[in-house]
Amino acid sequence: MLFNQETWARFMDGYLVRDCTLGFEEGRLGFLLFEELGADDRMEDGFDIWLLAVKLDQPPESRFFSLPVNRLSVAGQLSSAWSPRDSEFVAVGATREVYAYKPKAYKGREEDGIPFDVRKLSEEAYEQFDCAIYKTVRVGPTVFALGTPFRVFEREGPQQWREHEGIPLPADLGSADEETWEAAIDECAFLDMAGLADNDLYAVGHAGAVWRYSRGVWRELPFPSDLSLHTVAVSPDGTAYITDIHGSVWKGRDDQWQRVVQSQHMQPYQDAAWFNGRLYCANDSAGCFVLENGDMVPAHRAQRDPMPVHTSVHAHRLDVSPNGRQMLVAGMHGASLYDGQAWTLLFSGTPEA
């Protein structure tokens, strides 16, 4: 097990796992931890957030490093860059706050965060607009931050982000009409990204938005639904799997799409991954599901390679290593590793004596 009673009390007691990442090399893990609030506590009064870095081959007393990352706030997310990029953990908040950790090199908050000029799209526009980050992901070895208004930022090194400017800003952000402007700002976020490499990408988001990045060019793809699209994963043959706000699954590429699972979930999936020949999806309320025999089934009930029950029913975050060898699955109080052959439970609540 990852923790003993002493290390659990020091690093995990009173905290929930918000996000997880494999990286930035084999044998390292990262967890984003949120302080668990009591019944009378209010989130707006503040709570502690920590980045917990783990080196699996070390003994318990030297296995962990923790870094306070409180400026991330409630929407904070965690990822990691792999070689040949800078090998580092990267945590990003909704307001473009950034924390990074590379052992023996740097740790802490980056002063400039993700740069973005707050501005009006036109002189007569009703209001100026800012950029909010909705998702932080790794594609290949590279970390990307996604958000409004249909913005993509690529991390190129410590305190270095490049905005992908090939995606046009929504024209209605230049409207002088209040309702038109507000409708535009409410429906212009990218919610997820995936791809076969950091130069071969699919980004999905509000109002059925699907964009493809290939050969250095972004282009918008026709998609047969205007529902918000919440996750995307890409199989090794280049097929993209997209889930919408109701949990339906769409399959295809470029301008060819078909709905392969129709659903009416109360909550959309929040994370998705392609691993070991299958699509996995997870959310906070229902745990982890896998695409099998034309349906999304609870992962612990899968006919092939079922996920352990204690992992499946609590899982809400997924991450696959860039080399495709491991998948990390995390819930609020536990996590497991899967290598395509066997599941390894890392922790599940307070360890026994």
mmCIF file with all atom_site columns, N, CA, C and O in Angstrom, residues 39-64:
data_model
loop_
_atom_site.group_PDB
_atom_site.id
_atom_site.type_symbol
_atom_site.label_atom_id
_atom_site.label_alt_id
_atom_site.label_comp_id
_atom_site.label_asym_id
_atom_site.label_entity_id
_atom_site.label_seq_id
_atom_site.pdbx_PDB_ins_code
_atom_site.Cartn_x
_atom_site.Cartn_y
_atom_site.Cartn_z
_atom_site.occupancy
_atom_site.B_iso_or_equiv
_atom_site.pdbx_formal_charge
_atom_site.auth_seq_id
_atom_site.auth_comp_id
_atom_site.auth_asym_id
_atom_site.auth_atom_id
_atom_site.pdbx_PDB_model_num
ATOM 1   N N  . ALA A 1 39 ? -19.687 19.894 7.889  1.00 0.00 ? 39 ALA A N  1
ATOM 2   C CA . ALA A 1 39 ? -21.065 20.250 7.545  1.00 0.00 ? 39 ALA A CA 1
ATOM 3   C C  . ALA A 1 39 ? -21.335 21.739 7.718  1.00 0.00 ? 39 ALA A C  1
ATOM 4   O O  . ALA A 1 39 ? -22.162 22.316 6.991  1.00 0.00 ? 39 ALA A O  1
ATOM 5   N N  . ASP A 1 40 ? -20.647 22.385 8.651  1.00 0.00 ? 40 ASP A N  1
ATOM 6   C CA . ASP A 1 40 ? -20.882 23.808 8.912  1.00 0.00 ? 40 ASP A CA 1
ATOM 7   C C  . ASP A 1 40 ? -19.878 24.726 8.212  1.00 0.00 ? 40 ASP A C  1
ATOM 8   O O  . ASP A 1 40 ? -19.974 25.949 8.331  1.00 0.00 ? 40 ASP A O  1
ATOM 9   N N  . ASP A 1 41 ? -18.925 24.131 7.492  1.00 0.00 ? 41 ASP A N  1
ATOM 10  C CA . ASP A 1 41 ? -17.925 24.940 6.799  1.00 0.00 ? 41 ASP A CA 1
ATOM 11  C C  . ASP A 1 41 ? -18.480 25.446 5.474  1.00 0.00 ? 41 ASP A C  1
ATOM 12  O O  . ASP A 1 41 ? -19.296 24.784 4.826  1.00 0.00 ? 41 ASP A O  1
ATOM 13  N N  . ARG A 1 42 ? -18.017 26.613 5.060  1.00 0.00 ? 42 ARG A N  1
ATOM 14  C CA . ARG A 1 42 ? -18.434 27.193 3.778  1.00 0.00 ? 42 ARG A CA 1
ATOM 15  C C  . ARG A 1 42 ? -17.235 27.278 2.850  1.00 0.00 ? 42 ARG A C  1
ATOM 16  O O  . ARG A 1 42 ? -16.178 27.764 3.239  1.00 0.00 ? 42 ARG A O  1
ATOM 17  N N  . MET A 1 43 ? -17.411 26.827 1.612  1.00 0.00 ? 43 MET A N  1
ATOM 18  C CA . MET A 1 43 ? -16.315 26.817 0.653  1.00 0.00 ? 43 MET A CA 1
ATOM 19  C C  . MET A 1 43 ? -15.782 28.222 0.401  1.00 0.00 ? 43 MET A C  1
ATOM 20  O O  . MET A 1 43 ? -14.571 28.424 0.214  1.00 0.00 ? 43 MET A O  1
ATOM 21  N N  . GLU A 1 44 ? -16.684 29.209 0.412  1.00 0.00 ? 44 GLU A N  1
ATOM 22  C CA . GLU A 1 44 ? -16.246 30.578 0.141  1.00 0.00 ? 44 GLU A CA 1
ATOM 23  C C  . GLU A 1 44 ? -15.343 31.138 1.245  1.00 0.00 ? 44 GLU A C  1
ATOM 24  O O  . GLU A 1 44 ? -14.668 32.157 1.043  1.00 0.00 ? 44 GLU A O  1
ATOM 25  N N  . ASP A 1 45 ? -15.302 30.477 2.401  1.00 0.00 ? 45 ASP A N  1
ATOM 26  C CA . ASP A 1 45 ? -14.404 30.910 3.473  1.00 0.00 ? 45 ASP A CA 1
ATOM 27  C C  . ASP A 1 45 ? -12.981 30.405 3.261  1.00 0.00 ? 45 ASP A C  1
ATOM 28  O O  . ASP A 1 45 ? -12.077 30.753 4.023  1.00 0.00 ? 45 ASP A O  1
ATOM 29  N N  . GLY A 1 46 ? -12.798 29.573 2.248  1.00 0.00 ? 46 GLY A N  1
ATOM 30  C CA . GLY A 1 46 ? -11.462 29.087 1.930  1.00 0.00 ? 46 GLY A CA 1
ATOM 31  C C  . GLY A 1 46 ? -11.194 27.693 2.472  1.00 0.00 ? 46 GLY A C  1
ATOM 32  O O  . GLY A 1 46 ? -11.829 27.239 3.425  1.00 0.00 ? 46 GLY A O  1
ATOM 33  N N  . PHE A 1 47 ? -10.268 27.014 1.819  1.00 0.00 ? 47 PHE A N  1
ATOM 34  C CA . PHE A 1 47 ? -9.861  25.678 2.252  1.00 0.00 ? 47 PHE A CA 1
ATOM 35  C C  . PHE A 1 47 ? -8.473  25.417 1.689  1.00 0.00 ? 47 PHE A C  1
ATOM 36  O O  . PHE A 1 47 ? -8.033  26.062 0.741  1.00 0.00 ? 47 PHE A O  1
ATOM 37  N N  . ASP A 1 48 ? -7.772  24.468 2.280  1.00 0.00 ? 48 ASP A N  1
ATOM 38  C CA . ASP A 1 48 ? -6.400  24.179 1.881  1.00 0.00 ? 48 ASP A CA 1
ATOM 39  C C  . ASP A 1 48 ? -6.374  23.238 0.676  1.00 0.00 ? 48 ASP A C  1
ATOM 40  O O  . ASP A 1 48 ? -7.197  22.322 0.557  1.00 0.00 ? 48 ASP A O  1
ATOM 41  N N  . ILE A 1 49 ? -5.408  23.477 -0.224 1.00 0.00 ? 49 ILE A N  1
ATOM 42  C CA . ILE A 1 49 ? -5.189  22.641 -1.399 1.00 0.00 ? 49 ILE A CA 1
ATOM 43  C C  . ILE A 1 49 ? -3.699  22.303 -1.453 1.00 0.00 ? 49 ILE A C  1
ATOM 44  O O  . ILE A 1 49 ? -2.848  23.177 -1.277 1.00 0.00 ? 49 ILE A O  1
ATOM 45  N N  . TRP A 1 50 ? -3.401  21.030 -1.702 1.00 0.00 ? 50 TRP A N  1
ATOM 46  C CA . TRP A 1 50 ? -2.011  20.582 -1.747 1.00 0.00 ? 50 TRP A CA 1
ATOM 47  C C  . TRP A 1 50 ? -1.755  19.764 -3.005 1.00 0.00 ? 50 TRP A C  1
ATOM 48  O O  . TRP A 1 50 ? -2.620  19.013 -3.459 1.00 0.00 ? 50 TRP A O  1
ATOM 49  N N  . LEU A 1 51 ? -0.570  19.913 -3.555 1.00 0.00 ? 51 LEU A N  1
ATOM 50  C CA . LEU A 1 51 ? -0.061  18.997 -4.567 1.00 0.00 ? 51 LEU A CA 1
ATOM 51  C C  . LEU A 1 51 ? 0.795   17.968 -3.841 1.00 0.00 ? 51 LEU A C  1
ATOM 52  O O  . LEU A 1 51 ? 1.762   18.333 -3.159 1.00 0.00 ? 51 LEU A O  1
ATOM 53  N N  . LEU A 1 52 ? 0.444   16.702 -3.979 1.00 0.00 ? 52 LEU A N  1
ATOM 54  C CA . LEU A 1 52 ? 1.203   15.624 -3.345 1.00 0.00 ? 52 LEU A CA 1
ATOM 55  C C  . LEU A 1 52 ? 1.920   14.834 -4.433 1.00 0.00 ? 52 LEU A C  1
ATOM 56  O O  . LEU A 1 52 ? 1.280   14.202 -5.286 1.00 0.00 ? 52 LEU A O  1
ATOM 57  N N  . ALA A 1 53 ? 3.236   14.874 -4.429 1.00 0.00 ? 53 ALA A N  1
ATOM 58  C CA . ALA A 1 53 ? 4.055   14.128 -5.385 1.00 0.00 ? 53 ALA A CA 1
ATOM 59  C C  . ALA A 1 53 ? 4.556   12.859 -4.720 1.00 0.00 ? 53 ALA A C  1
ATOM 60  O O  . ALA A 1 53 ? 4.961   12.863 -3.552 1.00 0.00 ? 53 ALA A O  1
ATOM 61  N N  . VAL A 1 54 ? 4.535   11.771 -5.476 1.00 0.00 ? 54 VAL A N  1
ATOM 62  C CA . VAL A 1 54 ? 4.865   10.450 -4.935 1.00 0.00 ? 54 VAL A CA 1
ATOM 63  C C  . VAL A 1 54 ? 5.927   9.799  -5.806 1.00 0.00 ? 54 VAL A C  1
ATOM 64  O O  . VAL A 1 54 ? 5.828   9.804  -7.036 1.00 0.00 ? 54 VAL A O  1
ATOM 65  N N  . LYS A 1 55 ? 6.946   9.209  -5.162 1.00 0.00 ? 55 LYS A N  1
ATOM 66  C CA . LYS A 1 55 ? 7.951   8.407  -5.853 1.00 0.00 ? 55 LYS A CA 1
ATOM 67  C C  . LYS A 1 55 ? 7.857   6.991  -5.310 1.00 0.00 ? 55 LYS A C  1
ATOM 68  O O  . LYS A 1 55 ? 8.243   6.709  -4.176 1.00 0.00 ? 55 LYS A O  1
ATOM 69  N N  . LEU A 1 56 ? 7.315   6.109  -6.137 1.00 0.00 ? 56 LEU A N  1
ATOM 70  C CA . LEU A 1 56 ? 6.918   4.791  -5.655 1.00 0.00 ? 56 LEU A CA 1
ATOM 71  C C  . LEU A 1 56 ? 8.074   3.937  -5.165 1.00 0.00 ? 56 LEU A C  1
ATOM 72  O O  . LEU A 1 56 ? 7.885   3.082  -4.287 1.00 0.00 ? 56 LEU A O  1
ATOM 73  N N  . ASP A 1 57 ? 9.273   4.125  -5.703 1.00 0.00 ? 57 ASP A N  1
ATOM 74  C CA . ASP A 1 57 ? 10.382  3.241  -5.328 1.00 0.00 ? 57 ASP A CA 1
ATOM 75  C C  . ASP A 1 57 ? 11.086  3.666  -4.044 1.00 0.00 ? 57 ASP A C  1
ATOM 76  O O  . ASP A 1 57 ? 12.075  3.051  -3.643 1.00 0.00 ? 57 ASP A O  1
ATOM 77  N N  . GLN A 1 58 ? 10.583  4.705  -3.392 1.00 0.00 ? 58 GLN A N  1
ATOM 78  C CA . GLN A 1 58 ? 11.190  5.179  -2.149 1.00 0.00 ? 58 GLN A CA 1
ATOM 79  C C  . GLN A 1 58 ? 10.473  4.600  -0.927 1.00 0.00 ? 58 GLN A C  1
ATOM 80  O O  . GLN A 1 58 ? 9.282   4.278  -0.990 1.00 0.00 ? 58 GLN A O  1
ATOM 81  N N  . PRO A 1 59 ? 11.174  4.470  0.197  1.00 0.00 ? 59 PRO A N  1
ATOM 82  C CA . PRO A 1 59 ? 10.514  4.021  1.430  1.00 0.00 ? 59 PRO A CA 1
ATOM 83  C C  . PRO A 1 59 ? 9.512   5.067  1.899  1.00 0.00 ? 59 PRO A C  1
ATOM 84  O O  . PRO A 1 59 ? 9.582   6.236  1.492  1.00 0.00 ? 59 PRO A O  1
ATOM 85  N N  . PRO A 1 60 ? 8.545   4.664  2.734  1.00 0.00 ? 60 PRO A N  1
ATOM 86  C CA . PRO A 1 60 ? 7.478   5.592  3.135  1.00 0.00 ? 60 PRO A CA 1
ATOM 87  C C  . PRO A 1 60 ? 7.964   6.936  3.664  1.00 0.00 ? 60 PRO A C  1
ATOM 88  O O  . PRO A 1 60 ? 7.365   7.968  3.374  1.00 0.00 ? 60 PRO A O  1
ATOM 89  N N  . GLU A 1 61 ? 9.065   6.938  4.414  1.00 0.00 ? 61 GLU A N  1
ATOM 90  C CA . GLU A 1 61 ? 9.506   8.184  5.034  1.00 0.00 ? 61 GLU A CA 1
ATOM 91  C C  . GLU A 1 61 ? 10.057  9.190  4.027  1.00 0.00 ? 61 GLU A C  1
ATOM 92  O O  . GLU A 1 61 ? 10.153  10.391 4.328  1.00 0.00 ? 61 GLU A O  1
ATOM 93  N N  . SER A 1 62 ? 10.422  8.744  2.819  1.00 0.00 ? 62 SER A N  1
ATOM 94  C CA . SER A 1 62 ? 10.949  9.665  1.803  1.00 0.00 ? 62 SER A CA 1
ATOM 95  C C  . SER A 1 62 ? 10.196  9.574  0.477  1.00 0.00 ? 62 SER A C  1
ATOM 96  O O  . SER A 1 62 ? 10.675  10.054 -0.550 1.00 0.00 ? 62 SER A O  1
ATOM 97  N N  . ARG A 1 63 ? 9.017   9.012  0.509  1.00 0.00 ? 63 ARG A N  1
ATOM 98  C CA . ARG A 1 63 ? 8.233   8.754  -0.704 1.00 0.00 ? 63 ARG A CA 1
ATOM 99  C C  . ARG A 1 63 ? 7.459   9.973  -1.181 1.00 0.00 ? 63 ARG A C  1
ATOM 100 O O  . ARG A 1 63 ? 7.136   10.086 -2.357 1.00 0.00 ? 63 ARG A O  1
ATOM 101 N N  . PHE A 1 64 ? 7.181   10.919 -0.274 1.00 0.00 ? 64 PHE A N  1
ATOM 102 C CA . PHE A 1 64 ? 6.223   11.983 -0.575 1.00 0.00 ? 64 PHE A CA 1
ATOM 103 C C  . PHE A 1 64 ? 6.849   13.366 -0.508 1.00 0.00 ? 64 PHE A C  1
ATOM 104 O O  . PHE A 1 64 ? 7.764   13.622 0.278  1.00 0.00 ? 64 PHE A O  1
#
